[in-house]
Short mmCIF file of C-alpha atoms and ligand atoms in Angstrom, two decimals:
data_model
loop_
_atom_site.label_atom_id
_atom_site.label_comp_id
_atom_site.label_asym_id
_atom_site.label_seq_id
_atom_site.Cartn_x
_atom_site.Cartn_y
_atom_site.Cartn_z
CA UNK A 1 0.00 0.00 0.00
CA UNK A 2 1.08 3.17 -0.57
CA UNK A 3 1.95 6.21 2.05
CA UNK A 4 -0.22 9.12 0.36
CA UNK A 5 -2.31 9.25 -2.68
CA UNK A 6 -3.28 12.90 -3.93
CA UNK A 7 -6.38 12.25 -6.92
CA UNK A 8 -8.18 14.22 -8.92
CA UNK A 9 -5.76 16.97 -8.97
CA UNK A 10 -5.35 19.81 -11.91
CA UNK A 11 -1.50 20.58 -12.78
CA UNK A 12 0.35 23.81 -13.71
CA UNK A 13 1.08 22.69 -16.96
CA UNK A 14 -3.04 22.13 -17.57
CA UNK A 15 -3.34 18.64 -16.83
CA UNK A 16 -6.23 17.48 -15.40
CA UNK A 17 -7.48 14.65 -12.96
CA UNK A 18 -3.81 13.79 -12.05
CA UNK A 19 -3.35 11.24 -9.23
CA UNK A 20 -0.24 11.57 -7.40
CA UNK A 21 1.39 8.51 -6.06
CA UNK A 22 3.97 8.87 -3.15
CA UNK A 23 6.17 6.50 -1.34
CA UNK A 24 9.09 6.95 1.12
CA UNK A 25 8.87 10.43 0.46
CA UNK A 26 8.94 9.91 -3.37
CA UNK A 27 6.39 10.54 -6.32
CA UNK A 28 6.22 6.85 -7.44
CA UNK A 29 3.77 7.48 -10.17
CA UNK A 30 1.97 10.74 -11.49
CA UNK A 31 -0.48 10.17 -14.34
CA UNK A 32 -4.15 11.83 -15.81
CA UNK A 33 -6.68 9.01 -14.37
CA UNK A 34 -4.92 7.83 -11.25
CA UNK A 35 -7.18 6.82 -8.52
CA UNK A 36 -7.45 5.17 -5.24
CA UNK A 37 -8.93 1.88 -6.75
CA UNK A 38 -5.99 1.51 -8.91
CA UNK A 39 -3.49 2.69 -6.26
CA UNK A 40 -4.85 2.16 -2.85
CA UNK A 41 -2.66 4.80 0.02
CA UNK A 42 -2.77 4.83 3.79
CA UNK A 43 -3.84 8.54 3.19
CA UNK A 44 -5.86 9.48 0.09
CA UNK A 45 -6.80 13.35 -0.60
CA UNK A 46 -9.13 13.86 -3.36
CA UNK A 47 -8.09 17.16 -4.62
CA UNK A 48 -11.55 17.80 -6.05
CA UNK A 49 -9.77 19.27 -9.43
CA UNK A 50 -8.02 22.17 -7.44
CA UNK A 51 -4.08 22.61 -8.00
CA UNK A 52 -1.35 21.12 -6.96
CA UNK A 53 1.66 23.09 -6.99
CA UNK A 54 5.78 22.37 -6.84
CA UNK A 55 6.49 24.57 -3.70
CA UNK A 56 6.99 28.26 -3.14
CA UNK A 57 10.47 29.21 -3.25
CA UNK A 58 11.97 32.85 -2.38
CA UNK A 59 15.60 32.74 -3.49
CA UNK A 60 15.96 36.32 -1.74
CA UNK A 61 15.08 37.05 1.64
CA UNK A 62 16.62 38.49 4.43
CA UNK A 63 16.11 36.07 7.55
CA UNK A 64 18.30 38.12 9.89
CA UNK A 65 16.08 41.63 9.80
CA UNK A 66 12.89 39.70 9.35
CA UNK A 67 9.97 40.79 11.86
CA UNK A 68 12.38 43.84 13.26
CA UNK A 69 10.14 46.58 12.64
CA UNK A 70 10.28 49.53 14.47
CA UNK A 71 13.65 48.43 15.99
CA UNK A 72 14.56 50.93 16.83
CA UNK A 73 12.39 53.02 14.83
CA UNK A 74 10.61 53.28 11.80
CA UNK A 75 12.05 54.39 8.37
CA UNK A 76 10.83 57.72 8.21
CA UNK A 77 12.39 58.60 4.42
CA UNK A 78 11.27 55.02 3.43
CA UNK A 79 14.30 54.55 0.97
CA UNK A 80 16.90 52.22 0.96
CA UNK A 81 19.84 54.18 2.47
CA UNK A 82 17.68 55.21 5.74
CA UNK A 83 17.24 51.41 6.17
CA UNK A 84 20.93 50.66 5.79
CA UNK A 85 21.54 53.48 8.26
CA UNK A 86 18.75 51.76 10.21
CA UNK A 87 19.82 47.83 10.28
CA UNK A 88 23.29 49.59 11.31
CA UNK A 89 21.84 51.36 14.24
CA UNK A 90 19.92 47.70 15.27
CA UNK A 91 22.74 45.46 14.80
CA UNK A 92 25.07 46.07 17.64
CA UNK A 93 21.73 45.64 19.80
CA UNK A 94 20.75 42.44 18.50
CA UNK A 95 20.87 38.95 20.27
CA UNK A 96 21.14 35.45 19.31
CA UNK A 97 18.29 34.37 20.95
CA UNK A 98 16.03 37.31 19.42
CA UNK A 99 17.66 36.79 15.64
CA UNK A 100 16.55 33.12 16.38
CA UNK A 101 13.20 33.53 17.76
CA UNK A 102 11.72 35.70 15.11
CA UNK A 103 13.36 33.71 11.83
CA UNK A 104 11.58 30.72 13.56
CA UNK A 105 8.14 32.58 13.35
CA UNK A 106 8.63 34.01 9.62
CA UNK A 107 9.92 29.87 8.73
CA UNK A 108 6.26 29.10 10.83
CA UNK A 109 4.73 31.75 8.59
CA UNK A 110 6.53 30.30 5.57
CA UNK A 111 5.36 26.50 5.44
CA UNK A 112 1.88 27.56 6.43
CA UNK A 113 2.12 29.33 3.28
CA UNK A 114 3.63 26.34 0.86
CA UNK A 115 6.92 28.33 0.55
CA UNK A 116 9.25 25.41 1.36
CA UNK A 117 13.18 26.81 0.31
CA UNK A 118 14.21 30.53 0.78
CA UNK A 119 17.73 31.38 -0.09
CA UNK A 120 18.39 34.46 2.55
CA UNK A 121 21.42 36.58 2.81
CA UNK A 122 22.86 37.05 5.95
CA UNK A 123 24.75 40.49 7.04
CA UNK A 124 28.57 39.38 7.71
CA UNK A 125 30.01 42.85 8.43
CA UNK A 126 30.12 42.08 12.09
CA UNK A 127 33.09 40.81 13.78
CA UNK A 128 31.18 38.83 15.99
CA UNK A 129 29.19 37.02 12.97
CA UNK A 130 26.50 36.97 15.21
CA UNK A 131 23.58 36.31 12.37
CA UNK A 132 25.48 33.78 10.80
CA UNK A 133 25.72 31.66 13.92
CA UNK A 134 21.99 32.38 14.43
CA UNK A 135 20.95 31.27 11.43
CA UNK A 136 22.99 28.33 10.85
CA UNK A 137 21.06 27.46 13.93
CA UNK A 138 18.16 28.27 12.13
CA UNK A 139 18.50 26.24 9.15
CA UNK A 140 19.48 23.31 11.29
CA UNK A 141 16.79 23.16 13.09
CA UNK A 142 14.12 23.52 10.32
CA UNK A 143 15.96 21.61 8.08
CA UNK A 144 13.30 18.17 7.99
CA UNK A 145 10.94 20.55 6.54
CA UNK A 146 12.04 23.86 4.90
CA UNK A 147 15.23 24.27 3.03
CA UNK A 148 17.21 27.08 3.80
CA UNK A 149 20.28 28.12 2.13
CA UNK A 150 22.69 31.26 3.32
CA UNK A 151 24.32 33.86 0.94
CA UNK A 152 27.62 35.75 2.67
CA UNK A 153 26.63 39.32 2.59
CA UNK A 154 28.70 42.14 3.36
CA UNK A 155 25.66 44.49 3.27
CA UNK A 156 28.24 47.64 4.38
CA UNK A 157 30.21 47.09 1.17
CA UNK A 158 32.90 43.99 0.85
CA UNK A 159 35.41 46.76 0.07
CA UNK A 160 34.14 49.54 1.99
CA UNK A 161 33.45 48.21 5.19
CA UNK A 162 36.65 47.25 7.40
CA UNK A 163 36.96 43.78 7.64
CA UNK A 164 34.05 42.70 5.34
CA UNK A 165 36.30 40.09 3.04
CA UNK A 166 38.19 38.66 5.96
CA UNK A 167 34.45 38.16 7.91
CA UNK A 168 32.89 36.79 4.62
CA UNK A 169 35.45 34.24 4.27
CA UNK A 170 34.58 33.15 8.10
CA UNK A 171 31.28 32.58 7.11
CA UNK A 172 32.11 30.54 4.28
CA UNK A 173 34.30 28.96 5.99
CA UNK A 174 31.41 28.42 8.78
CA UNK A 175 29.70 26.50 6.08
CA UNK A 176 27.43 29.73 4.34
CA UNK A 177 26.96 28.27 0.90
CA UNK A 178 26.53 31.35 -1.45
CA UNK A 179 29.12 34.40 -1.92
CA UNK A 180 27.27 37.90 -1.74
CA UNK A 181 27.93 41.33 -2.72
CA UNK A 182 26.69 45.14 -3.17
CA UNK A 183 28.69 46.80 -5.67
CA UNK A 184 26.30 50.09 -6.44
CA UNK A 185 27.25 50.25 -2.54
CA UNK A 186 30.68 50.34 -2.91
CA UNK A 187 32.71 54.18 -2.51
CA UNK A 188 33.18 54.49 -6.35
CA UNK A 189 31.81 53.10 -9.61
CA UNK A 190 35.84 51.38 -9.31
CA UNK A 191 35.36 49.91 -6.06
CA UNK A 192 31.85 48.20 -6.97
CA UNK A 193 33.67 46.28 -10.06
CA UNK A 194 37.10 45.37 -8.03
CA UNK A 195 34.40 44.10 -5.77
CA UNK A 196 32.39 41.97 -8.20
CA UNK A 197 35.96 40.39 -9.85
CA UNK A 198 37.12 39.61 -6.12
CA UNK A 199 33.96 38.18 -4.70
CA UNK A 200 33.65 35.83 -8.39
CA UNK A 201 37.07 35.15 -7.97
CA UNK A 202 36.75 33.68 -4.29
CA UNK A 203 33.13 31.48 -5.37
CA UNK A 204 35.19 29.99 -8.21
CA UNK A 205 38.30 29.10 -6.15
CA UNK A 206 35.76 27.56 -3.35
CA UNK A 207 33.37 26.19 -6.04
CA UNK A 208 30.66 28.11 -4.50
CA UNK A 209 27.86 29.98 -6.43
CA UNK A 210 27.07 33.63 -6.30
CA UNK A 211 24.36 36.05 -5.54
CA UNK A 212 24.85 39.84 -5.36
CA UNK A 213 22.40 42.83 -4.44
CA UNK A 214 23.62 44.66 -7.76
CA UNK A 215 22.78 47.63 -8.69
CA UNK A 216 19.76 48.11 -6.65
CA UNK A 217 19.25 51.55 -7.67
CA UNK A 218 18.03 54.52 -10.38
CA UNK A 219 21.14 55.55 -11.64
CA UNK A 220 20.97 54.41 -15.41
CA UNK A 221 24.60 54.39 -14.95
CA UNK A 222 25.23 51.86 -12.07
CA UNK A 223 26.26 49.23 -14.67
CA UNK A 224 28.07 46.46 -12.10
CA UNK A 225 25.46 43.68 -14.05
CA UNK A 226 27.93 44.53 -16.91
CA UNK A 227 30.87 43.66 -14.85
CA UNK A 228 28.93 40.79 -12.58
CA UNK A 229 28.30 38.78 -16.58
CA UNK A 230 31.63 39.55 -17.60
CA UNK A 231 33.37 38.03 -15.00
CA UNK A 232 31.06 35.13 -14.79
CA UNK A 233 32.11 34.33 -17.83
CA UNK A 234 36.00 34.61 -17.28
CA UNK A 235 35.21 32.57 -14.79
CA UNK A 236 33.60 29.69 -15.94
CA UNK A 237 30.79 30.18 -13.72
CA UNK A 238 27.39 30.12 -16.10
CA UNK A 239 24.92 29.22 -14.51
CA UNK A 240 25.78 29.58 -10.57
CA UNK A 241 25.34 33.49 -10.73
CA UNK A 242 22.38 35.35 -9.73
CA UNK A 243 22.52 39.22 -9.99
CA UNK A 244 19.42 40.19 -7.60
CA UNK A 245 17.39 43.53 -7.86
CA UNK A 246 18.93 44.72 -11.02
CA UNK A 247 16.68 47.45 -10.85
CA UNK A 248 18.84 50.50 -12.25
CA UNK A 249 18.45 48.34 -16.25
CA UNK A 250 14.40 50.11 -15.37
CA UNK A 251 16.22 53.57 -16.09
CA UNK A 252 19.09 52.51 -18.50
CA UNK A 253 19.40 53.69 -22.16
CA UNK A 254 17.46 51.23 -23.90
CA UNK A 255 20.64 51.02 -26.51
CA UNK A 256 22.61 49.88 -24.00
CA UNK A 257 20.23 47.46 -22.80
CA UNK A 258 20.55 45.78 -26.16
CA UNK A 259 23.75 44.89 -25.70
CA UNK A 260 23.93 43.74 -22.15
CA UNK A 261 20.88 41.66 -22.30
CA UNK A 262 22.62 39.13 -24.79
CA UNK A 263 25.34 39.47 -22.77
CA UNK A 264 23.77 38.33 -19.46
CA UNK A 265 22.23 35.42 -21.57
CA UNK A 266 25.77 34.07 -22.52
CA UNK A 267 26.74 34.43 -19.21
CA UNK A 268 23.65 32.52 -18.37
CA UNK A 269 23.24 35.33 -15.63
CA UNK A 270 20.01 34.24 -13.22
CA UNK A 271 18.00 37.06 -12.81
CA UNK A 272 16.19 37.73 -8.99
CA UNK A 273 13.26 40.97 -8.79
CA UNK A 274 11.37 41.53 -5.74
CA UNK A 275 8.52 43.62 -6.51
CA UNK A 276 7.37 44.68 -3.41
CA UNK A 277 10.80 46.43 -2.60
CA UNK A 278 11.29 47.81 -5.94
CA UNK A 279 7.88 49.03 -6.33
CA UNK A 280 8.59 51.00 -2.83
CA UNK A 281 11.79 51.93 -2.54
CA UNK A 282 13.11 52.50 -5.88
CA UNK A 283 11.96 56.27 -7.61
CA UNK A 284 12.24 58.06 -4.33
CA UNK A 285 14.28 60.87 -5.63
CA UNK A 286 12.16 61.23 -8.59
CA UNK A 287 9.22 63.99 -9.10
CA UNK A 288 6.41 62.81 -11.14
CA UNK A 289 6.72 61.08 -13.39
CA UNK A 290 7.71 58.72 -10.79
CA UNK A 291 9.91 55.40 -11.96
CA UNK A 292 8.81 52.12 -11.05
CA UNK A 293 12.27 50.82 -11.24
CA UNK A 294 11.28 47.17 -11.50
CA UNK A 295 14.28 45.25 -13.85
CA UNK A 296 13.21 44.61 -17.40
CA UNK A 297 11.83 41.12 -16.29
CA UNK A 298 9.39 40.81 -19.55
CA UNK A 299 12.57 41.62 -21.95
CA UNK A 300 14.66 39.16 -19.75
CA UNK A 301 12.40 36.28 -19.99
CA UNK A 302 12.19 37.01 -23.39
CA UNK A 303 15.93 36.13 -23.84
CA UNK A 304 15.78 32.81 -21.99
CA UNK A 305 17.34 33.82 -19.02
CA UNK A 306 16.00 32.06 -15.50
CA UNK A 307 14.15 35.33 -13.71
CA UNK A 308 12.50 34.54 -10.11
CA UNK A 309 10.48 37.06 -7.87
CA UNK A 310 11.69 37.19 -4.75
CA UNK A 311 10.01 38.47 -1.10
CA UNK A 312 13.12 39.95 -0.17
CA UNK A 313 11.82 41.85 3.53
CA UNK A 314 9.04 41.35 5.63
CA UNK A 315 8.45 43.86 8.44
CA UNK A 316 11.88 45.25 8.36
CA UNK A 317 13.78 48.86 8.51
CA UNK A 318 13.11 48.19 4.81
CA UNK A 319 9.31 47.15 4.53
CA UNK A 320 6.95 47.27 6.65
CA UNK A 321 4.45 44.83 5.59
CA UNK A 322 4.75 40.90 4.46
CA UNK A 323 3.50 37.71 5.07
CA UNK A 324 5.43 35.04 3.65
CA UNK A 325 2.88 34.98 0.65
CA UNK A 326 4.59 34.38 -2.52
CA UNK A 327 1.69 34.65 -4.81
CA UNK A 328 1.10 38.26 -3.03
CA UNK A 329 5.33 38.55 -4.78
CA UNK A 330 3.92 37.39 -7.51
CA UNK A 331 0.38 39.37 -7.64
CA UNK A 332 2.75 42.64 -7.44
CA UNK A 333 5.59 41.32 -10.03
CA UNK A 334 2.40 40.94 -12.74
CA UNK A 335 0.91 44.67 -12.27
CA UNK A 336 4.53 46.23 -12.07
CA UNK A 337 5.77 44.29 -15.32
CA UNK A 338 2.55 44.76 -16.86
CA UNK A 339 2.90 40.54 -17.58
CA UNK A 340 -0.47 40.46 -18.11
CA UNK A 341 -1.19 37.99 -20.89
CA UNK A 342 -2.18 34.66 -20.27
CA UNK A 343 1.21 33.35 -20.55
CA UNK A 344 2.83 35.85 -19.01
CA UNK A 345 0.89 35.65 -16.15
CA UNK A 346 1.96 31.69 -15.72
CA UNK A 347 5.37 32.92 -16.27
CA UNK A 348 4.85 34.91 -12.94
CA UNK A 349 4.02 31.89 -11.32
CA UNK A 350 6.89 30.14 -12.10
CA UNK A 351 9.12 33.10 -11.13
CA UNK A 352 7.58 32.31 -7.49
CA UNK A 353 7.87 28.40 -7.65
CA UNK A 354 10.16 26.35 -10.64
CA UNK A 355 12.40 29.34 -11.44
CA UNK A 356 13.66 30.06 -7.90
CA UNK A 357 13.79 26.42 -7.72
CA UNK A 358 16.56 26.07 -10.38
CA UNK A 359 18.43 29.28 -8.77
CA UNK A 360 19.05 27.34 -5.96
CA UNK A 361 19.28 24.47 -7.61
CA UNK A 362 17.19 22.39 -6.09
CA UNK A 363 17.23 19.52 -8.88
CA UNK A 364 15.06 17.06 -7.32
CA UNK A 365 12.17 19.43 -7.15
CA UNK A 366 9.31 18.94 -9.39
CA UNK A 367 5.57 17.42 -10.34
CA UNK A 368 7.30 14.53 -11.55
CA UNK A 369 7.88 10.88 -11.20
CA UNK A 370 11.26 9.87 -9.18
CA UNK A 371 11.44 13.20 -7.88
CA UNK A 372 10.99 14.53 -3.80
CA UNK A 373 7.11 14.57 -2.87
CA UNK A 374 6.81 17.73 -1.88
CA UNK A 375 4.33 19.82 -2.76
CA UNK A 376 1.18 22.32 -2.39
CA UNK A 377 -2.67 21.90 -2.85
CA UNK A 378 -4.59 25.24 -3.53
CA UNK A 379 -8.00 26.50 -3.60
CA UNK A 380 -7.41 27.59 -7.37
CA UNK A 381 -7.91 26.03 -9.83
CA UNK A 382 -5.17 27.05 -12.20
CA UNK A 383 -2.51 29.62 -11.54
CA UNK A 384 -3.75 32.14 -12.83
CA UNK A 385 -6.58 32.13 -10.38
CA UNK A 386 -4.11 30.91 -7.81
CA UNK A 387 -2.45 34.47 -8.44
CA UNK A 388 -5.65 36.56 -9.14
CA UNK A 389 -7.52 34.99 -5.31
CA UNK A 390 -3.73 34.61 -3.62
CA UNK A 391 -5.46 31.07 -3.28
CA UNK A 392 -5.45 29.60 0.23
CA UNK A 393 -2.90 26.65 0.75
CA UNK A 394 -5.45 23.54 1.49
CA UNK A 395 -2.51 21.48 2.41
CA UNK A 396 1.22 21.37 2.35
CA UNK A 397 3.43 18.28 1.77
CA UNK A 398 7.19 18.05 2.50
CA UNK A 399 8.79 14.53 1.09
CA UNK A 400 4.95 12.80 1.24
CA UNK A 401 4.64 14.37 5.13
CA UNK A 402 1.87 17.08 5.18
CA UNK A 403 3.32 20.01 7.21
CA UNK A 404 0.24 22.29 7.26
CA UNK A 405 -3.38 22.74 6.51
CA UNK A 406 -5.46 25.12 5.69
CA UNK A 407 -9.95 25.23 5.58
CA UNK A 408 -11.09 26.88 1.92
CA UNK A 409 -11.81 30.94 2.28
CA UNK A 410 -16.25 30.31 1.89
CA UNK A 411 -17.95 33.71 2.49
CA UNK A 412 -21.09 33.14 3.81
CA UNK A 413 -23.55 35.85 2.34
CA UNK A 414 -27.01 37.12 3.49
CA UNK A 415 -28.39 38.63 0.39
CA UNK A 416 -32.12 38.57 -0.47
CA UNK A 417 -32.73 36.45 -3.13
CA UNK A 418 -29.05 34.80 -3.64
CA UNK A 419 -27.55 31.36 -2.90
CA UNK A 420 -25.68 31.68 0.57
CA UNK A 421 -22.01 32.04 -0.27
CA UNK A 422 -19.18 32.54 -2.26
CA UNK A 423 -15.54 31.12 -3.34
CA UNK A 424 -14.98 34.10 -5.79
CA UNK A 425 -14.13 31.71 -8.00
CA UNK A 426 -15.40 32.28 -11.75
CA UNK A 427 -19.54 30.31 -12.18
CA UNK A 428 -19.15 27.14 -14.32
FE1 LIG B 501 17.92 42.05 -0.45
#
């Protein structure tokens, strides 16, 4: 007999009345018509034609500021810089045990929500690498059900902050699997390249991938995305490099933007937004008209390069809201990109679920046979109406275990002359 049997199911890709067969954590057999006559479980969900997802994955998040707001004080500007200046004033205040406890409750928040990996930088320009011992606490302890992987990141500048290279090579050598970076943070336009060819050069001598906060800003000129392909491909490193934010290509001369697309797709650059940051920090200097300063995701994905929306803060000196939700990431990436057609909006999907997946490179993911069970069933019946109703997460598998459930949103109404309730789901 089998562990868990999930029937009836409607896939991503528009398949329909998919059973789902899992044993020892593994999808044994996934197939249109599979039911519980033909493959009889110990725990059989009929998914009543609603969808079953791969995971939610956020490959950017910061797990170390996460649920700090108002610590110790708001950001009253609401730009990027005052929450630098912010984080800086909370850091040499912040404790182990605190750092701890509230990355615990956003991982809580996370699973309830389906979103099952979350690659998160961690700040490393503190000589007491407090936030890197925290969270490689962290991720051992909710390793059995959410994967979390750790990006170096000297967030006060690997070149401008005093012992930021020495500190990120402690917490590589602490196990931290990813090398970070912030060039457009950097003293000079100089700086922010030497620090993109020294932080590619140490992730190719340690074999280790890369993912750098690059030019997370307006100026059309902050071109370190330029330097950040370049050297990936000096390097040998095509396909381990993500450049996240990317949001000054929003203001860059469109000529320009011809060249360094291509460029970034030789490079096999991976390509991280996170609309609910860019959408409210970036354009702050501006008058009106006001930039949106989003990265040119519909252009990227137009050139075949791997682009994944990413959460990036919740309740931080940075944002103030946030829930773990990535179809709310999602929901936002769509109306800022204006990706708006039917297969654009699917594409957002995927930037919240298979394309973070292969940024972290999590290889055994997947609706398919022989891969990990893990997986999420939501009131939606497709994704697009997964995204439009940021559909509630009926259940939650990790490797055939479910992790979390959820009862369907029914509004019960009291109209005069109407049936008594709604799904807001479409009639027919
Ligand atoms: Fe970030």
């Amino acid at each position: 007999m089998l562990d868990l049997l999930i029937h009836d199911a409607s896939l991503p890709d528009g398949r329909r009345h998919v059973g789902v067969a899992v044993q020892d954590g593994r999808i044994v057999a996934l197939r249109e018509g599979l039911g519980p006559a033909e493959a009889p479980a110990q725990e059989v969900v009929d998914a009543a034609g609603q969808l079953l997802s791969p995971p939610f994955v956020d490959a950017h998040f910061h797990l170390d500021s996460v649920l700090s707001y108002g610590l110790p004080r708001v950001n009253a500007s609401g730009t990027l810089l005052e929450g630098i200046a912010l984080w800086g004033e909370l850091k040499p205040q912040l404790s182990a045990e605190a750092l701890i406890e509230r990355a615990l409750a956003y991982c809580d928040w996370a699973v309830g929500r389906g979103l099952l990996a979350i690659r998160s930088h961690v700040d490393i320009c503190d000589d007491r690498l407090l936030a890197v011992q925290a969270l490689r606490e962290v991720k051992r302890r909710v390793a059995p059900w959410l994967e979390l992987q750790l990006v170096a990141f000297p967030q006060d500048g690997a070149l401008r902050s005093p012992g930021a290279l020495r500190n990120l090579e402690r917490a590589l050598d602490l196990g931290v699997e990813v090398v970070g970076g912030i060039p457009h943070f950097e003293r000079t336009m100089a700086d922010g390249a030497e620090s993109v060819r020294r932080l590619c050069t140490l992730a190719a001598e340690r074999g280790l991938r890369v993912d750098m906060h690059c030019d997370e800003s307006d100026d059309p000129l902050s071109r370190h995305v330029e330097t950040l392909a370049a050297e990936t491909l000096r390097l040998g490193l095509q396909g381990r490099v993500t450049g996240s934010h990317l949001t000054s290509m929003h203001s860059m001369d469109s000529y320009y933007v011809s060249k360094l697309i291509p460029l970034m797709a030789e490079a096999q650059l991976q390509v991280v937004a996170n609309p609910l940051i860019n959408i409210t920090l970036q354009g702050r200097h501006d008058g009106y008209p006001k930039r949106r300063g989003l990265t040119r995701v519909p252009e990227l994905l137009a050139a075949g390069l791997t682009v994944a929306f990413g959460h990036d803060c919740a309740m931080d000196p940075w944002y103030a809201l946030g829930s773990a939700d990535m179809l709310e990431v999602a929901h936002m990436g769509l109306h800022v990109a204006q990706l708006t057609g039917q297969a654009a909006m699917r594409q957002c999907f995927e930037a919240v679920t298979t394309q973070p997946a292969r940024i972290l490179g999590l290889d055994d993911w997947g609706l398919a046979e022989g891969r990990e069970a893990s997986f999420v069933l939501l009131q939606a019946r497709d994704p697009v109406e997964a995204l439009r109703l940021r559909a509630v997460r009926l259940g939650v598998w990790r490797r055939g275990r479910c992790l979390a459930r959820s009862e369907p949103q029914v509004t019960r109404l009291a109209l005069p002359g109407r049936p008594g309730e709604t799904r807001f789901q479409r009639p027919g």
